[in-house]
PDB file of C-alpha atoms in Angstrom:
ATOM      1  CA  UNK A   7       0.000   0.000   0.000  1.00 43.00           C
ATOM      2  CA  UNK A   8       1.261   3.540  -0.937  1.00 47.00           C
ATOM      3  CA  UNK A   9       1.661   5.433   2.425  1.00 47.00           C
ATOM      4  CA  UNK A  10       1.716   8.302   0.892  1.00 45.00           C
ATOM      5  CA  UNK A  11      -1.999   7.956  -0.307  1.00 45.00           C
ATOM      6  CA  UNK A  12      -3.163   6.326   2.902  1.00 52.00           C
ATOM      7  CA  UNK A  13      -1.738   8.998   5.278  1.00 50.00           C
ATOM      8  CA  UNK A  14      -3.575  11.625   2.570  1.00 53.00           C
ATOM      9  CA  UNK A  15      -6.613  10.222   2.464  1.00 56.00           C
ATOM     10  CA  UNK A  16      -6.718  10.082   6.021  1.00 51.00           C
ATOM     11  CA  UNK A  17      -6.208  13.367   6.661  1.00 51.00           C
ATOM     12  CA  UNK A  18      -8.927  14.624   4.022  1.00 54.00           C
ATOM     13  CA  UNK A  19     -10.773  12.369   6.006  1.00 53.00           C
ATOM     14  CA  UNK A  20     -10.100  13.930   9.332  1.00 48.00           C
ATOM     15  CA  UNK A  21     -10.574  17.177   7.609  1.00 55.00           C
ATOM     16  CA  UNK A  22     -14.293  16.456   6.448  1.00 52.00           C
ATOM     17  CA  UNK A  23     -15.441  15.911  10.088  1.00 54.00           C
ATOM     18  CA  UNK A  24     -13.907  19.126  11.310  1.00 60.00           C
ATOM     19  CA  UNK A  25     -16.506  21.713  12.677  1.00 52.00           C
ATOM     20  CA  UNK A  26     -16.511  25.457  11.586  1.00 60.00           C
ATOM     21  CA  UNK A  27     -14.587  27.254  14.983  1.00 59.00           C
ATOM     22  CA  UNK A  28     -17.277  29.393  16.414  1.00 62.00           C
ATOM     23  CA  UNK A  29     -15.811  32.291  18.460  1.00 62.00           C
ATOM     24  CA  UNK A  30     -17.979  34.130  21.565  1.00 71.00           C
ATOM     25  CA  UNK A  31     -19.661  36.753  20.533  1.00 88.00           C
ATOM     26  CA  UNK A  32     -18.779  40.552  22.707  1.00 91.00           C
ATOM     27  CA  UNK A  33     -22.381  39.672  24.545  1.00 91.00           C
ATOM     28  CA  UNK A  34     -21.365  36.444  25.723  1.00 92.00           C
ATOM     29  CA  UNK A  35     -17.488  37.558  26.796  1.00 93.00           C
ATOM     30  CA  UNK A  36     -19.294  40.232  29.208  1.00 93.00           C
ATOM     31  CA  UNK A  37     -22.211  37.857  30.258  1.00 93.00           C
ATOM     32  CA  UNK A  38     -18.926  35.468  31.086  1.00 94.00           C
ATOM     33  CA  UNK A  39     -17.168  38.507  32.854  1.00 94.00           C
ATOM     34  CA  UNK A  40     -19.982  39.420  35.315  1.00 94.00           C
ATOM     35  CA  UNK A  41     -20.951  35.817  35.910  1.00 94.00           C
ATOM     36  CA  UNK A  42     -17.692  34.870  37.187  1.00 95.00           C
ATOM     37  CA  UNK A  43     -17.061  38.176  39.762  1.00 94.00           C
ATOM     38  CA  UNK A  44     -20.976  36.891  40.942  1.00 94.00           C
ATOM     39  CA  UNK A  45     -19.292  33.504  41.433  1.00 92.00           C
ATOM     40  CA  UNK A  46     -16.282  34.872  42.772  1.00 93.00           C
ATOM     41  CA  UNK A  47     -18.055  36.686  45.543  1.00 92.00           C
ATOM     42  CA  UNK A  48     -16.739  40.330  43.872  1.00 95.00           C
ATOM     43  CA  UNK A  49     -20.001  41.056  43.635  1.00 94.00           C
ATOM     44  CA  UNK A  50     -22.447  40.274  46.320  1.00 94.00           C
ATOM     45  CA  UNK A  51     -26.315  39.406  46.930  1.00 94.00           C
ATOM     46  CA  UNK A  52     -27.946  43.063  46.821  1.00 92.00           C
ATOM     47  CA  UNK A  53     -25.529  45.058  44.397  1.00 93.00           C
ATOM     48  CA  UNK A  54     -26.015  47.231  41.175  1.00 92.00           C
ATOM     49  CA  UNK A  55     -23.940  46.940  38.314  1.00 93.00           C
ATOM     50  CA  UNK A  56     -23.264  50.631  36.963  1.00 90.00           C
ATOM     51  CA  UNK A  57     -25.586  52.385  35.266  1.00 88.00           C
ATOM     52  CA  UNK A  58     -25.628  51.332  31.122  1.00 86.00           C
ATOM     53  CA  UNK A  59     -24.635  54.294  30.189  1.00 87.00           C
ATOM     54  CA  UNK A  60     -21.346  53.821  32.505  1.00 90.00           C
ATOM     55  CA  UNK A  61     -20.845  50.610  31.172  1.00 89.00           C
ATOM     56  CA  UNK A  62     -21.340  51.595  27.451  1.00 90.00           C
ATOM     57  CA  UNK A  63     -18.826  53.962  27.802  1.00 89.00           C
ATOM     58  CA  UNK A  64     -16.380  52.063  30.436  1.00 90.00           C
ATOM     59  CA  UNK A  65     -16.595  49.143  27.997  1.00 89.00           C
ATOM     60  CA  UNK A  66     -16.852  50.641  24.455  1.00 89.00           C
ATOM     61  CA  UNK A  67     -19.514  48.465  23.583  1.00 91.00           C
ATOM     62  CA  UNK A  68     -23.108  48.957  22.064  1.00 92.00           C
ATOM     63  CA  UNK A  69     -26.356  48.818  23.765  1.00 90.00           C
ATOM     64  CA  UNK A  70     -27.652  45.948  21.466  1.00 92.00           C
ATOM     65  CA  UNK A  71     -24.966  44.029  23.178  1.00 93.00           C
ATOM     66  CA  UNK A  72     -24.908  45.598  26.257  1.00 93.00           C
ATOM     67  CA  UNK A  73     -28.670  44.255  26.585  1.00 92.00           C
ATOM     68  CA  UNK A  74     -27.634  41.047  25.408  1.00 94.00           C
ATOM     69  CA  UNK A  75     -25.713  40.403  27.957  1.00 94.00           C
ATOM     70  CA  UNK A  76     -28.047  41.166  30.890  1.00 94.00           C
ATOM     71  CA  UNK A  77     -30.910  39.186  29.151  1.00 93.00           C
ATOM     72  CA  UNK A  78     -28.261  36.197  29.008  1.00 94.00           C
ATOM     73  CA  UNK A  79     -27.670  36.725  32.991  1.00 94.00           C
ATOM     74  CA  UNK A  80     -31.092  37.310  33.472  1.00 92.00           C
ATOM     75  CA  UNK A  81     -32.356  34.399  31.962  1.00 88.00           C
ATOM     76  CA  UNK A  82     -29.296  32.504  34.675  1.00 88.00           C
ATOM     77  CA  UNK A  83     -31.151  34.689  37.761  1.00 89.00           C
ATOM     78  CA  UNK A  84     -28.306  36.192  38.209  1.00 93.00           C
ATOM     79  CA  UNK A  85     -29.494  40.037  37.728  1.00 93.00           C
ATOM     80  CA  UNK A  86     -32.840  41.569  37.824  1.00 93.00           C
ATOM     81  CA  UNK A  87     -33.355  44.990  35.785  1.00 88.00           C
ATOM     82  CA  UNK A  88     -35.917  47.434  36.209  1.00 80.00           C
ATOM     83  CA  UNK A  89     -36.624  49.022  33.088  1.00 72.00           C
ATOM     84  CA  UNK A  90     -36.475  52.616  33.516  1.00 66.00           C
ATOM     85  CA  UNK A  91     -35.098  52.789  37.115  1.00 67.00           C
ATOM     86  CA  UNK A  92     -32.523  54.892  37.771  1.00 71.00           C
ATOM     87  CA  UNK A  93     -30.360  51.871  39.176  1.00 76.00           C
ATOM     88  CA  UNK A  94     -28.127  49.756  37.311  1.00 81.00           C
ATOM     89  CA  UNK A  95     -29.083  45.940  37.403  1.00 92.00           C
ATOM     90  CA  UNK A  96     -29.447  44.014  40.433  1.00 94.00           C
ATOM     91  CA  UNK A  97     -27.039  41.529  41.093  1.00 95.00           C
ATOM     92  CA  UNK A  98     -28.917  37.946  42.666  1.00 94.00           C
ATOM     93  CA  UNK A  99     -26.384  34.877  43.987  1.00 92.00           C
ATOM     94  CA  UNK A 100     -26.849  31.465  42.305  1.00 88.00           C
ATOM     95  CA  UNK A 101     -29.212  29.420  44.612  1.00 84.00           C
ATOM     96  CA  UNK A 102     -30.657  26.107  44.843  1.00 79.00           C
ATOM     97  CA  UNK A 103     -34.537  27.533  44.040  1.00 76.00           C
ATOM     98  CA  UNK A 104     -33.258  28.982  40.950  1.00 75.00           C
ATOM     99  CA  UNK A 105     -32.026  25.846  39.165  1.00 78.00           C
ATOM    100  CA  UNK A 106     -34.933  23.556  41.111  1.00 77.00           C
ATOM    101  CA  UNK A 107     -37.644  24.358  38.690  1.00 77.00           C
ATOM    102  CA  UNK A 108     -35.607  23.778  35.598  1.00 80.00           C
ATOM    103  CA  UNK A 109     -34.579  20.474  37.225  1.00 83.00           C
ATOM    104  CA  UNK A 110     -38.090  19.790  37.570  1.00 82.00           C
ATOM    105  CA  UNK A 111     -38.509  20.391  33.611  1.00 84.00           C
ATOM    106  CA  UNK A 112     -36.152  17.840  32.828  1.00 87.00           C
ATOM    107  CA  UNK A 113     -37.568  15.154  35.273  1.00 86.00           C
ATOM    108  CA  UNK A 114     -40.716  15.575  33.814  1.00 86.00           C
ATOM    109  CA  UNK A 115     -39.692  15.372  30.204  1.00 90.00           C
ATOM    110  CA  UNK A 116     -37.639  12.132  31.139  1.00 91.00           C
ATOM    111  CA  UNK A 117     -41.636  10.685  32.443  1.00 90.00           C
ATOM    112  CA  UNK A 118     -40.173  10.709  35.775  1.00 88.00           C
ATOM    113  CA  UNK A 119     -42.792   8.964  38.433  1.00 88.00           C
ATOM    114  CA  UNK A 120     -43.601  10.796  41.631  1.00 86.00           C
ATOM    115  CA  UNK A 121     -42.736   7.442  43.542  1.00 88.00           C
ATOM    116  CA  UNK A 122     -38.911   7.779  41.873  1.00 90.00           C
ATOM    117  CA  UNK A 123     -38.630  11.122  43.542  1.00 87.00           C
ATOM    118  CA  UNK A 124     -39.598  10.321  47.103  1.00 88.00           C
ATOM    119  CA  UNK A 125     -37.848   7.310  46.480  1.00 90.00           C
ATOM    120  CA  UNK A 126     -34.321   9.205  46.028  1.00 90.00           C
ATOM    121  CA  UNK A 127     -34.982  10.184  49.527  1.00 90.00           C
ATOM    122  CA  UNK A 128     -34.027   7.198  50.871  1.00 92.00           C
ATOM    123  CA  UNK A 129     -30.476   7.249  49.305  1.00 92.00           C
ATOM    124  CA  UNK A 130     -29.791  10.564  50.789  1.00 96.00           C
ATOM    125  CA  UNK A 131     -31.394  11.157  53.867  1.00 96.00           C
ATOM    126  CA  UNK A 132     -30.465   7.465  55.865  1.00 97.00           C
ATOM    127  CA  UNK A 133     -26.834   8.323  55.285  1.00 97.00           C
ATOM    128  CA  UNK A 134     -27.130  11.979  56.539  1.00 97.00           C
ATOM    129  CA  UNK A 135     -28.737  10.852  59.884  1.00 97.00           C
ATOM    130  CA  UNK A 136     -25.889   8.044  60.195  1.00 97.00           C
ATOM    131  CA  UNK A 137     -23.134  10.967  59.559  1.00 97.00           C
ATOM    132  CA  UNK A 138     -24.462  12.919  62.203  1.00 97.00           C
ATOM    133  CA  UNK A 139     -24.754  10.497  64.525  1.00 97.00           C
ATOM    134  CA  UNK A 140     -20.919   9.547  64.094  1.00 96.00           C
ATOM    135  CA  UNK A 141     -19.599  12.714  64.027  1.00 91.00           C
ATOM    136  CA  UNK A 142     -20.711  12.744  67.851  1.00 79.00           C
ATOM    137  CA  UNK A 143     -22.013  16.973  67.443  1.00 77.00           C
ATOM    138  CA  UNK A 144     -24.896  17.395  69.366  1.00 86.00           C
ATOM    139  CA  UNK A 145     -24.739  20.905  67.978  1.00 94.00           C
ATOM    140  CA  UNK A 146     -27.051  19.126  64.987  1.00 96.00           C
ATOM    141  CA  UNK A 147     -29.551  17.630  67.604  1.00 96.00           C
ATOM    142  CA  UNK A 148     -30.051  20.836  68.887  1.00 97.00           C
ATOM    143  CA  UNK A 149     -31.118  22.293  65.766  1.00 97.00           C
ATOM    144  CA  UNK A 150     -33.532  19.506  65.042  1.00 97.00           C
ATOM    145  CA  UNK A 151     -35.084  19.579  68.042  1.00 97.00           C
ATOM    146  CA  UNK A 152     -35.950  23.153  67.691  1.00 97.00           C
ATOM    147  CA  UNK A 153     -37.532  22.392  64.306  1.00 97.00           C
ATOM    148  CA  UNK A 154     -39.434  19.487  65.935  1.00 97.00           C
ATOM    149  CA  UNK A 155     -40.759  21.869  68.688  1.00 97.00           C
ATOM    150  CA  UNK A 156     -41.754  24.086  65.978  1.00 96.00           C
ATOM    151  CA  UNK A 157     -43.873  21.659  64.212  1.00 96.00           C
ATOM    152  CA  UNK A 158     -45.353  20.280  67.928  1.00 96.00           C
ATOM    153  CA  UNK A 159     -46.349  23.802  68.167  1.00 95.00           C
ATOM    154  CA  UNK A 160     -47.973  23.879  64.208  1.00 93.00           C
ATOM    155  CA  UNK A 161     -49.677  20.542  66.291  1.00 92.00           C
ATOM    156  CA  UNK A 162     -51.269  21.661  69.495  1.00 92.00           C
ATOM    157  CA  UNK A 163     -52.738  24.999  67.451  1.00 92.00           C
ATOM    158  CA  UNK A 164     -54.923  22.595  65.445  1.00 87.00           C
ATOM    159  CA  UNK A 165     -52.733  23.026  62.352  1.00 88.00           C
ATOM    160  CA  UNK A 166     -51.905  19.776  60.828  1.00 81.00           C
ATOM    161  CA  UNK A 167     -51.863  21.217  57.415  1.00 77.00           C
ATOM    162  CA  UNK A 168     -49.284  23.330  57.994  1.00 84.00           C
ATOM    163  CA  UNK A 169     -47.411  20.817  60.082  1.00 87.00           C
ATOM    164  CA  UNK A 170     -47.750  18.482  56.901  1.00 79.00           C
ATOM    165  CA  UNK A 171     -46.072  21.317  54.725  1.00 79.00           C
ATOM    166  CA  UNK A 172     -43.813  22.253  57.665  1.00 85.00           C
ATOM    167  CA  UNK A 173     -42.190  18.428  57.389  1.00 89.00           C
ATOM    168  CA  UNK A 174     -40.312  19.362  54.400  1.00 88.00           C
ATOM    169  CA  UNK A 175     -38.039  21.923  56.491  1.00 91.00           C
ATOM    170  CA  UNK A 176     -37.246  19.361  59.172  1.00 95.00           C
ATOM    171  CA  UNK A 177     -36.219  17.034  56.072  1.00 94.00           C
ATOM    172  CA  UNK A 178     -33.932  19.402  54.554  1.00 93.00           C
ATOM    173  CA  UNK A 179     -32.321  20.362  57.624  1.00 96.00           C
ATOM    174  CA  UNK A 180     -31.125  16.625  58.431  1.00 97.00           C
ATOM    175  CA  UNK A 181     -29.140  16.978  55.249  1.00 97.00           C
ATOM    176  CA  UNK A 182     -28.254  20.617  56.258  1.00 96.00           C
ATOM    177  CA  UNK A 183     -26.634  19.618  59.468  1.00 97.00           C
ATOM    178  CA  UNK A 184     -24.160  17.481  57.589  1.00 96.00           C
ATOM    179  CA  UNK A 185     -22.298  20.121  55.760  1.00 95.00           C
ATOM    180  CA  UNK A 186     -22.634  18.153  52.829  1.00 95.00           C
ATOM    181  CA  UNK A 187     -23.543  20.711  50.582  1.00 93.00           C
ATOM    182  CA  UNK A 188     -23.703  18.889  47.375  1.00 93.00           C
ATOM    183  CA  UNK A 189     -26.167  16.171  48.752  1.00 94.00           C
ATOM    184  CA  UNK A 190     -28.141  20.036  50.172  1.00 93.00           C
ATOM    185  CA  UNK A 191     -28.344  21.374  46.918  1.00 91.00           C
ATOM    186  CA  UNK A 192     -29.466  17.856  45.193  1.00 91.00           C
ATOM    187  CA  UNK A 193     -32.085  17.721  48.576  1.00 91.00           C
ATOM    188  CA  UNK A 194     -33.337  21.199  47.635  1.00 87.00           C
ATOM    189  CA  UNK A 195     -34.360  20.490  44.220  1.00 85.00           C
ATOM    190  CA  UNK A 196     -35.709  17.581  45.249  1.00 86.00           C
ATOM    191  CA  UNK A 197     -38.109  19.129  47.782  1.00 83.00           C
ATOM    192  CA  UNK A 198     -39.250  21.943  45.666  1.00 78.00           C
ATOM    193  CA  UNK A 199     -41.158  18.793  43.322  1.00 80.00           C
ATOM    194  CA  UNK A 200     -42.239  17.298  46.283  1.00 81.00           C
ATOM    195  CA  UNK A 201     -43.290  20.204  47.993  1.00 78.00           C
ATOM    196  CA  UNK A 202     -45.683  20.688  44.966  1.00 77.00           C
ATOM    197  CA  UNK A 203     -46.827  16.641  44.753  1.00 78.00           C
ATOM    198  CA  UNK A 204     -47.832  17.204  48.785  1.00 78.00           C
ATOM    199  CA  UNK A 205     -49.777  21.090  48.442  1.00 75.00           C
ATOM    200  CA  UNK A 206     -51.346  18.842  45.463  1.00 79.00           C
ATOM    201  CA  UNK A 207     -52.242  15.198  46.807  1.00 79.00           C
ATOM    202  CA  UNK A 208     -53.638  17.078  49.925  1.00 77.00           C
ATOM    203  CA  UNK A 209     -55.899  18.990  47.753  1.00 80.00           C
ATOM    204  CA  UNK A 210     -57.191  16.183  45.802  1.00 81.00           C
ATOM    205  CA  UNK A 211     -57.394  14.037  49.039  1.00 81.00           C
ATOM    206  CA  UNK A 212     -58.217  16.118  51.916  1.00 81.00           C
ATOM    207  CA  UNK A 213     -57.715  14.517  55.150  1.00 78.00           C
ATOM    208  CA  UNK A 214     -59.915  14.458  57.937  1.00 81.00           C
ATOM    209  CA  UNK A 215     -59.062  16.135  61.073  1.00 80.00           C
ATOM    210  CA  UNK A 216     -58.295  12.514  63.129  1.00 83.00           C
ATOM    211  CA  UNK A 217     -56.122  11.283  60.553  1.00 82.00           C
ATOM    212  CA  UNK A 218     -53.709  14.183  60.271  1.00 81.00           C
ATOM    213  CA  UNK A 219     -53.546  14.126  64.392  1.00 84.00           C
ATOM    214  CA  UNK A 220     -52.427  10.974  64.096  1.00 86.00           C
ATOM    215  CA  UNK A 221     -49.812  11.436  60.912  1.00 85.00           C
ATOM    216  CA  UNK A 222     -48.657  14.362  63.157  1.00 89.00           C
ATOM    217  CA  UNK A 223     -47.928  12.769  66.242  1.00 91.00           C
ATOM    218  CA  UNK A 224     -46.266   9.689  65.056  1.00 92.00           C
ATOM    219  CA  UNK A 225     -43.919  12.014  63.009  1.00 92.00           C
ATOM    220  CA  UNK A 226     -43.283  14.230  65.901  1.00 96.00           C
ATOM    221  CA  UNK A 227     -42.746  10.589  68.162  1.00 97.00           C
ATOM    222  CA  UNK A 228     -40.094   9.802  64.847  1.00 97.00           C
ATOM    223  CA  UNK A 229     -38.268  12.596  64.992  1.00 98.00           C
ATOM    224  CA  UNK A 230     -37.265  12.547  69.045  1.00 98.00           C
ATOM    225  CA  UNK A 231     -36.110   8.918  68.539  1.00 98.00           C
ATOM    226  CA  UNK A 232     -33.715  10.160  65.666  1.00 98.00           C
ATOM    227  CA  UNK A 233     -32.961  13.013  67.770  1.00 97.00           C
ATOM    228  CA  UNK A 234     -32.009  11.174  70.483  1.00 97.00           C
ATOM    229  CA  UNK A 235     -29.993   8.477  68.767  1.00 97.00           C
ATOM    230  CA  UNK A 236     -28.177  11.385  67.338  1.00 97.00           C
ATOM    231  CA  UNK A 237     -27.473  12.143  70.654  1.00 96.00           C
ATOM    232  CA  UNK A 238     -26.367   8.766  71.853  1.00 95.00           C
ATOM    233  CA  UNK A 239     -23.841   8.951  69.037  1.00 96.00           C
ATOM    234  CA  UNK A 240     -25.600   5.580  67.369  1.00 97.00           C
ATOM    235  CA  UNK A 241     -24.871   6.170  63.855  1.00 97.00           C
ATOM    236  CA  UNK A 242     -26.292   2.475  62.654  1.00 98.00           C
ATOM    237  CA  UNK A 243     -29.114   3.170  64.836  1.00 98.00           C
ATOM    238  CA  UNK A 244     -29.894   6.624  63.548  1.00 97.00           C
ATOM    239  CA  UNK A 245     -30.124   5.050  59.961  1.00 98.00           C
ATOM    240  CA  UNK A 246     -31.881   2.214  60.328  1.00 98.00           C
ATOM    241  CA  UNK A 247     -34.686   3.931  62.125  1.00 98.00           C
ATOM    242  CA  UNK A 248     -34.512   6.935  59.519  1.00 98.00           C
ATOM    243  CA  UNK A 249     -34.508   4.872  56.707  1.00 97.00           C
ATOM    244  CA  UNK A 250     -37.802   2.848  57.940  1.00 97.00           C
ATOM    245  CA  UNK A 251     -39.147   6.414  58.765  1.00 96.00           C
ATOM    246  CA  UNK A 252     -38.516   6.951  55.238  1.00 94.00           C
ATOM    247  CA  UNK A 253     -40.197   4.207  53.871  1.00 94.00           C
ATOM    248  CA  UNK A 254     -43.349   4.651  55.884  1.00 92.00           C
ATOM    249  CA  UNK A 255     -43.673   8.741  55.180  1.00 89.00           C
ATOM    250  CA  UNK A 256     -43.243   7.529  51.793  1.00 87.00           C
ATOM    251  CA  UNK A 257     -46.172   5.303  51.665  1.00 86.00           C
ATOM    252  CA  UNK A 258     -48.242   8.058  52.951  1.00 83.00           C
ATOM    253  CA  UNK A 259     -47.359  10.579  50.394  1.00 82.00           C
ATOM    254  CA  UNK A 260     -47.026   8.101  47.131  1.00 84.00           C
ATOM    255  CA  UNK A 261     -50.254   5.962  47.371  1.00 78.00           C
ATOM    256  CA  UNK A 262     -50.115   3.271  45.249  1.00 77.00           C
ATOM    257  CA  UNK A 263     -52.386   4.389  42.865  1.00 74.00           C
ATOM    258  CA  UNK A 264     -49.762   7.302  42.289  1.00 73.00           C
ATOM    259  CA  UNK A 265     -46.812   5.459  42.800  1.00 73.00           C
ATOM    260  CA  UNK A 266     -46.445   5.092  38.445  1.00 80.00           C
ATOM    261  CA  UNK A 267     -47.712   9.193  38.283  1.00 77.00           C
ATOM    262  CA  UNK A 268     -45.931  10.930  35.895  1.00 79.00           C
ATOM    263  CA  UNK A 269     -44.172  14.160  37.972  1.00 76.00           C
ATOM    264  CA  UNK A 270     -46.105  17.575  36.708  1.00 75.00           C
ATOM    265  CA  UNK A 271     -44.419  20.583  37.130  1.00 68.00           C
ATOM    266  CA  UNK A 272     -46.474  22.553  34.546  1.00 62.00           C
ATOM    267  CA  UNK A 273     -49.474  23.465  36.416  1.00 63.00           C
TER     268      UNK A 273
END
């Protein structure tokens, strides 16, 4: 075989798969620029940017692409403008709420069930209570049990609703506690669906005033045995009782008629 020709063809080869090289536009290069120093912590929760006519003339750039930009960090969250105002653009940090709906978005157009969400729960939240329980803080009882006395309060005012709601906070706050804050963020998008499936299932099936008495109080009975195996430093304890708590709570949420309901985060 003639190398010659082989190495050729190969390379005309290589050359016909080669994508045009797209460069960022000016827009994009100052989205970039502002997105990082929000990152960065240069600029903070609460600040303005400079006014666009300081920027347009700071920058030497247009106002088509001035605008650009702050619709591309817009659309992120990132700013907020006020047409007309006599501020510059508001600058927002990234957070967890921000990115939960979208996440939502993609769960649902993957025909994600409401039973595989609440059952995700039970690969996170076990593991938290076992981590707190070995890292021997009681710092992270404490904070638990002022949630729980919280919701016992939500309890002896008659309102089981919002104790219901309320659940989600104690939830989140087990994974809190743990400093973990990737399984926190994954937690908080998590919740925001679920948060949504509850406000929904208990308005399609209201529960009487008995039944939520008794949800409440054998949560609230849950919740002081975790607490207090968190205390005793019982980390295989703490998970095996969270992760039956888990299972249970799940039960009541995802009835089995709804365990195969496609998640809707649409309405």
């Amino acid at each position: 075989m003639d190398k010659s020709i082989s190495s050729t063809d190969s390379a005309e080869r290589a050359d016909a798969f080669q994508l045009p090289m797209r460069f960022p536009k000016t827009a994009e290069l100052l989205a970039d620029d502002i997105r990082n120093r929000i990152i960065r912590g240069e600029l903070k929760e609460g600040d303005y940017l400079p006014l666009e006519g300081e920027l347009k003339s700071s920058l030497g750039i247009s106002r088509p692409t001035l605008r650009e930009a702050f619709r591309i960090l817009e659309t992120e969250k990132l700013i907020s403008v006020v047409r007309g105002s006599r501020t510059g653009a508001r600058v927002h940090q990234p957070t967890a709420q921000a990115v939960s709906r979208y996440a939502g978005y993609v769960l649902q157009s993957q025909n994600t069930t409401i039973g595989d969400i609440y059952d995700a729960r039970l690969a996170i939240e076990p593991f938290c209570a076992w981590r707190l329980a070995k890292r021997k803080d009681k710092g992270s009882a404490d904070v638990l049990e002022a949630e729980a006395n919280k919701l016992t309060a939500m309890v002896n005012d008659g309102r089981h609703t919002d104790f219901l709601i309320g659940l989600v906070e104690f939830h989140r706050l087990i994974v809190q506690e743990t400093g973990n804050r990737t399984l926190l963020l994954i937690t908080t998008m998590l919740q925001d669906v679920t948060a949504r499936h509850q406000v929904d299932l208990l308005r399609r099936r209201p529960l009487d005033q008995e039944t939520q008495r008794k949800r409440a109080h054998w949560g609230l009975r849950s919740f002081a045995k975790l607490i207090d195996l968190i205390r005793q430093s019982d980390p295989d304890g703490a998970a095996a009782h969270w992760q039956l708590h888990i299972i249970n709570a799940n039960r009541s949420w995802v009835p089995r008629e709804d365990d195969e309901l496609l998640l809707n985060v649409l309405d």
